[in-house]
Amino acid sequence: CVLKASQKRRPLSRLLEQLLRNLEKRDPHQFFAWPVNDNFAPGYSTIIKRPMDFSTMKQKIDDNEYKSLNCFISDFKLMCNNAMKYNKPGTVYHKAARRLLHAGLKQLTPQKLRPLGDILT
Ligand SMILES: COc1ccc(C(=O)NC2CCC2)cc1-c1cc(C(C)=O)n2cccnc12
C-alpha cells in the first residue's frame, strides 16, 4: 500500500522514535515520562534551567526539531543530568537517573548504531 504523505516519516524521525521507545523501557516507574512538577519537587524550576523528559523528546521528534542523532542524545543526557543535579545521591530518582543514563548510552554506542546504516551520516 502506498503511504499517505502524513504517514511518511523522515528516516531520522523513525530511527529516533525507535531509540526513544528503547530508552523508555529503562524507566519502568515512568519517573522520566513527563515534565517534573514543582508541586512534587519543590524549587525544581528554579534549580533546573532546562527541564527535559521523554514526552518532550517525543514532541520534538514529531516536530522534526532534532537535526541529528547527537541533538537527541544531548537531550537524553540533559534529562538524566537534571535528575542527578536536583535529587541527592541515594534518592530513588538519582539512582534511577544514573541507571537510565548508563543503560541508555550503552544502547547509543556506534557499535550498536552502525547496523542502522547511513541514516546517521
Ligand atoms: C514525572 O515525574 C515523576 C512522576 C511520578 C513520580 C512518582 O510516582 N513518584 C513516586 C515514587 C515515590 C513517589 C515521580 C516523579 C519524579 C521524577 C523526578 C525527577 C526525574 O527528578 N522527581 C523528582 C522529585 C519528585 N518526583 C519526581
JSON list of N, CA and C in Angstrom, two decimals, residues 24-59:
[
{"chain": "A", "resi": 24, "resn": "GLU", "atom": "N", "xyz": [12.79, 4.42, 26.87]},
{"chain": "A", "resi": 24, "resn": "GLU", "atom": "CA", "xyz": [11.66, 4.48, 27.81]},
{"chain": "A", "resi": 24, "resn": "GLU", "atom": "C", "xyz": [11.48, 3.17, 28.57]},
{"chain": "A", "resi": 25, "resn": "LYS", "atom": "N", "xyz": [11.87, 2.07, 27.94]},
{"chain": "A", "resi": 25, "resn": "LYS", "atom": "CA", "xyz": [11.77, 0.76, 28.62]},
{"chain": "A", "resi": 25, "resn": "LYS", "atom": "C", "xyz": [12.65, 0.72, 29.86]},
{"chain": "A", "resi": 26, "resn": "ARG", "atom": "N", "xyz": [13.69, 1.59, 29.89]},
{"chain": "A", "resi": 26, "resn": "ARG", "atom": "CA", "xyz": [14.64, 1.62, 31.03]},
{"chain": "A", "resi": 26, "resn": "ARG", "atom": "C", "xyz": [14.11, 2.51, 32.14]},
{"chain": "A", "resi": 27, "resn": "ASP", "atom": "N", "xyz": [12.89, 3.00, 31.98]},
{"chain": "A", "resi": 27, "resn": "ASP", "atom": "CA", "xyz": [12.29, 3.87, 33.01]},
{"chain": "A", "resi": 27, "resn": "ASP", "atom": "C", "xyz": [10.95, 3.27, 33.43]},
{"chain": "A", "resi": 28, "resn": "PRO", "atom": "N", "xyz": [10.99, 2.08, 34.07]},
{"chain": "A", "resi": 28, "resn": "PRO", "atom": "CA", "xyz": [9.75, 1.34, 34.36]},
{"chain": "A", "resi": 28, "resn": "PRO", "atom": "C", "xyz": [8.79, 2.10, 35.28]},
{"chain": "A", "resi": 29, "resn": "HIS", "atom": "N", "xyz": [9.36, 2.96, 36.16]},
{"chain": "A", "resi": 29, "resn": "HIS", "atom": "CA", "xyz": [8.47, 3.73, 37.06]},
{"chain": "A", "resi": 29, "resn": "HIS", "atom": "C", "xyz": [7.93, 5.00, 36.39]},
{"chain": "A", "resi": 30, "resn": "GLN", "atom": "N", "xyz": [8.40, 5.25, 35.16]},
{"chain": "A", "resi": 30, "resn": "GLN", "atom": "CA", "xyz": [7.95, 6.44, 34.42]},
{"chain": "A", "resi": 30, "resn": "GLN", "atom": "C", "xyz": [8.27, 7.74, 35.18]},
{"chain": "A", "resi": 31, "resn": "PHE", "atom": "N", "xyz": [9.42, 7.75, 35.85]},
{"chain": "A", "resi": 31, "resn": "PHE", "atom": "CA", "xyz": [9.87, 8.97, 36.51]},
{"chain": "A", "resi": 31, "resn": "PHE", "atom": "C", "xyz": [10.28, 10.02, 35.48]},
{"chain": "A", "resi": 32, "resn": "PHE", "atom": "N", "xyz": [10.61, 9.57, 34.26]},
{"chain": "A", "resi": 32, "resn": "PHE", "atom": "CA", "xyz": [11.13, 10.46, 33.23]},
{"chain": "A", "resi": 32, "resn": "PHE", "atom": "C", "xyz": [10.13, 10.64, 32.09]},
{"chain": "A", "resi": 33, "resn": "ALA", "atom": "N", "xyz": [8.93, 10.10, 32.29]},
{"chain": "A", "resi": 33, "resn": "ALA", "atom": "CA", "xyz": [7.93, 10.11, 31.21]},
{"chain": "A", "resi": 33, "resn": "ALA", "atom": "C", "xyz": [7.35, 11.49, 30.94]},
{"chain": "A", "resi": 34, "resn": "TRP", "atom": "N", "xyz": [7.24, 12.30, 32.02]},
{"chain": "A", "resi": 34, "resn": "TRP", "atom": "CA", "xyz": [6.58, 13.60, 31.92]},
{"chain": "A", "resi": 34, "resn": "TRP", "atom": "C", "xyz": [7.42, 14.66, 32.60]},
{"chain": "A", "resi": 35, "resn": "PRO", "atom": "N", "xyz": [7.15, 15.95, 32.29]},
{"chain": "A", "resi": 35, "resn": "PRO", "atom": "CA", "xyz": [7.91, 17.01, 32.98]},
{"chain": "A", "resi": 35, "resn": "PRO", "atom": "C", "xyz": [7.75, 16.91, 34.50]},
{"chain": "A", "resi": 36, "resn": "VAL", "atom": "N", "xyz": [8.83, 17.17, 35.24]},
{"chain": "A", "resi": 36, "resn": "VAL", "atom": "CA", "xyz": [8.78, 17.13, 36.70]},
{"chain": "A", "resi": 36, "resn": "VAL", "atom": "C", "xyz": [7.95, 18.32, 37.18]},
{"chain": "A", "resi": 37, "resn": "ASN", "atom": "N", "xyz": [7.07, 18.03, 38.12]},
{"chain": "A", "resi": 37, "resn": "ASN", "atom": "CA", "xyz": [6.12, 19.03, 38.61]},
{"chain": "A", "resi": 37, "resn": "ASN", "atom": "C", "xyz": [6.65, 19.66, 39.90]},
{"chain": "A", "resi": 38, "resn": "ASP", "atom": "N", "xyz": [6.71, 21.00, 39.90]},
{"chain": "A", "resi": 38, "resn": "ASP", "atom": "CA", "xyz": [7.22, 21.70, 41.10]},
{"chain": "A", "resi": 38, "resn": "ASP", "atom": "C", "xyz": [6.46, 21.33, 42.37]},
{"chain": "A", "resi": 39, "resn": "ASN", "atom": "N", "xyz": [5.21, 20.92, 42.23]},
{"chain": "A", "resi": 39, "resn": "ASN", "atom": "CA", "xyz": [4.43, 20.56, 43.44]},
{"chain": "A", "resi": 39, "resn": "ASN", "atom": "C", "xyz": [5.03, 19.31, 44.09]},
{"chain": "A", "resi": 40, "resn": "PHE", "atom": "N", "xyz": [5.60, 18.43, 43.27]},
{"chain": "A", "resi": 40, "resn": "PHE", "atom": "CA", "xyz": [6.19, 17.21, 43.84]},
{"chain": "A", "resi": 40, "resn": "PHE", "atom": "C", "xyz": [7.70, 17.38, 44.05]},
{"chain": "A", "resi": 41, "resn": "ALA", "atom": "N", "xyz": [8.26, 18.42, 43.42]},
{"chain": "A", "resi": 41, "resn": "ALA", "atom": "CA", "xyz": [9.71, 18.64, 43.51]},
{"chain": "A", "resi": 41, "resn": "ALA", "atom": "C", "xyz": [9.93, 20.11, 43.83]},
{"chain": "A", "resi": 42, "resn": "PRO", "atom": "N", "xyz": [9.87, 20.46, 45.10]},
{"chain": "A", "resi": 42, "resn": "PRO", "atom": "CA", "xyz": [9.95, 21.87, 45.49]},
{"chain": "A", "resi": 42, "resn": "PRO", "atom": "C", "xyz": [11.16, 22.59, 44.90]},
{"chain": "A", "resi": 43, "resn": "GLY", "atom": "N", "xyz": [10.92, 23.73, 44.27]},
{"chain": "A", "resi": 43, "resn": "GLY", "atom": "CA", "xyz": [12.02, 24.55, 43.74]},
{"chain": "A", "resi": 43, "resn": "GLY", "atom": "C", "xyz": [12.62, 24.03, 42.46]},
{"chain": "A", "resi": 44, "resn": "TYR", "atom": "N", "xyz": [12.00, 22.99, 41.89]},
{"chain": "A", "resi": 44, "resn": "TYR", "atom": "CA", "xyz": [12.61, 22.35, 40.72]},
{"chain": "A", "resi": 44, "resn": "TYR", "atom": "C", "xyz": [12.89, 23.35, 39.60]},
{"chain": "A", "resi": 45, "resn": "SER", "atom": "N", "xyz": [11.91, 24.18, 39.28]},
{"chain": "A", "resi": 45, "resn": "SER", "atom": "CA", "xyz": [12.05, 25.07, 38.11]},
{"chain": "A", "resi": 45, "resn": "SER", "atom": "C", "xyz": [13.04, 26.21, 38.37]},
{"chain": "A", "resi": 46, "resn": "THR", "atom": "N", "xyz": [13.43, 26.43, 39.63]},
{"chain": "A", "resi": 46, "resn": "THR", "atom": "CA", "xyz": [14.47, 27.45, 39.87]},
{"chain": "A", "resi": 46, "resn": "THR", "atom": "C", "xyz": [15.85, 26.80, 39.80]},
{"chain": "A", "resi": 47, "resn": "ILE", "atom": "N", "xyz": [15.92, 25.53, 40.14]},
{"chain": "A", "resi": 47, "resn": "ILE", "atom": "CA", "xyz": [17.22, 24.84, 40.15]},
{"chain": "A", "resi": 47, "resn": "ILE", "atom": "C", "xyz": [17.58, 24.30, 38.75]},
{"chain": "A", "resi": 48, "resn": "ILE", "atom": "N", "xyz": [16.57, 23.79, 38.06]},
{"chain": "A", "resi": 48, "resn": "ILE", "atom": "CA", "xyz": [16.79, 23.18, 36.74]},
{"chain": "A", "resi": 48, "resn": "ILE", "atom": "C", "xyz": [16.33, 24.16, 35.65]},
{"chain": "A", "resi": 49, "resn": "LYS", "atom": "N", "xyz": [17.35, 24.71, 34.94]},
{"chain": "A", "resi": 49, "resn": "LYS", "atom": "CA", "xyz": [17.04, 25.77, 33.96]},
{"chain": "A", "resi": 49, "resn": "LYS", "atom": "C", "xyz": [16.49, 25.20, 32.66]},
{"chain": "A", "resi": 50, "resn": "ARG", "atom": "N", "xyz": [16.93, 23.97, 32.31]},
{"chain": "A", "resi": 50, "resn": "ARG", "atom": "CA", "xyz": [16.48, 23.39, 31.04]},
{"chain": "A", "resi": 50, "resn": "ARG", "atom": "C", "xyz": [15.89, 22.01, 31.31]},
{"chain": "A", "resi": 51, "resn": "PRO", "atom": "N", "xyz": [14.61, 21.99, 31.74]},
{"chain": "A", "resi": 51, "resn": "PRO", "atom": "CA", "xyz": [13.97, 20.69, 32.01]},
{"chain": "A", "resi": 51, "resn": "PRO", "atom": "C", "xyz": [13.85, 19.86, 30.74]},
{"chain": "A", "resi": 52, "resn": "MET", "atom": "N", "xyz": [13.84, 18.56, 30.89]},
{"chain": "A", "resi": 52, "resn": "MET", "atom": "CA", "xyz": [13.67, 17.66, 29.74]},
{"chain": "A", "resi": 52, "resn": "MET", "atom": "C", "xyz": [13.05, 16.36, 30.25]},
{"chain": "A", "resi": 53, "resn": "ASP", "atom": "N", "xyz": [12.22, 15.75, 29.41]},
{"chain": "A", "resi": 53, "resn": "ASP", "atom": "CA", "xyz": [11.58, 14.48, 29.76]},
{"chain": "A", "resi": 53, "resn": "ASP", "atom": "C", "xyz": [11.25, 13.76, 28.46]},
{"chain": "A", "resi": 54, "resn": "PHE", "atom": "N", "xyz": [10.84, 12.49, 28.55]},
{"chain": "A", "resi": 54, "resn": "PHE", "atom": "CA", "xyz": [10.60, 11.69, 27.35]},
{"chain": "A", "resi": 54, "resn": "PHE", "atom": "C", "xyz": [9.45, 12.24, 26.50]},
{"chain": "A", "resi": 55, "resn": "SER", "atom": "N", "xyz": [8.40, 12.78, 27.15]},
{"chain": "A", "resi": 55, "resn": "SER", "atom": "CA", "xyz": [7.27, 13.29, 26.35]},
{"chain": "A", "resi": 55, "resn": "SER", "atom": "C", "xyz": [7.69, 14.50, 25.52]},
{"chain": "A", "resi": 56, "resn": "THR", "atom": "N", "xyz": [8.55, 15.32, 26.09]},
{"chain": "A", "resi": 56, "resn": "THR", "atom": "CA", "xyz": [9.06, 16.49, 25.35]},
{"chain": "A", "resi": 56, "resn": "THR", "atom": "C", "xyz": [9.95, 16.03, 24.20]},
{"chain": "A", "resi": 57, "resn": "MET", "atom": "N", "xyz": [10.75, 14.99, 24.44]},
{"chain": "A", "resi": 57, "resn": "MET", "atom": "CA", "xyz": [11.61, 14.47, 23.36]},
{"chain": "A", "resi": 57, "resn": "MET", "atom": "C", "xyz": [10.75, 13.90, 22.23]},
{"chain": "A", "resi": 58, "resn": "LYS", "atom": "N", "xyz": [9.65, 13.24, 22.60]},
{"chain": "A", "resi": 58, "resn": "LYS", "atom": "CA", "xyz": [8.75, 12.68, 21.58]},
{"chain": "A", "resi": 58, "resn": "LYS", "atom": "C", "xyz": [8.14, 13.80, 20.74]},
{"chain": "A", "resi": 59, "resn": "GLN", "atom": "N", "xyz": [7.75, 14.87, 21.41]},
{"chain": "A", "resi": 59, "resn": "GLN", "atom": "CA", "xyz": [7.16, 16.01, 20.70]},
{"chain": "A", "resi": 59, "resn": "GLN", "atom": "C", "xyz": [8.19, 16.63, 19.77]}
]
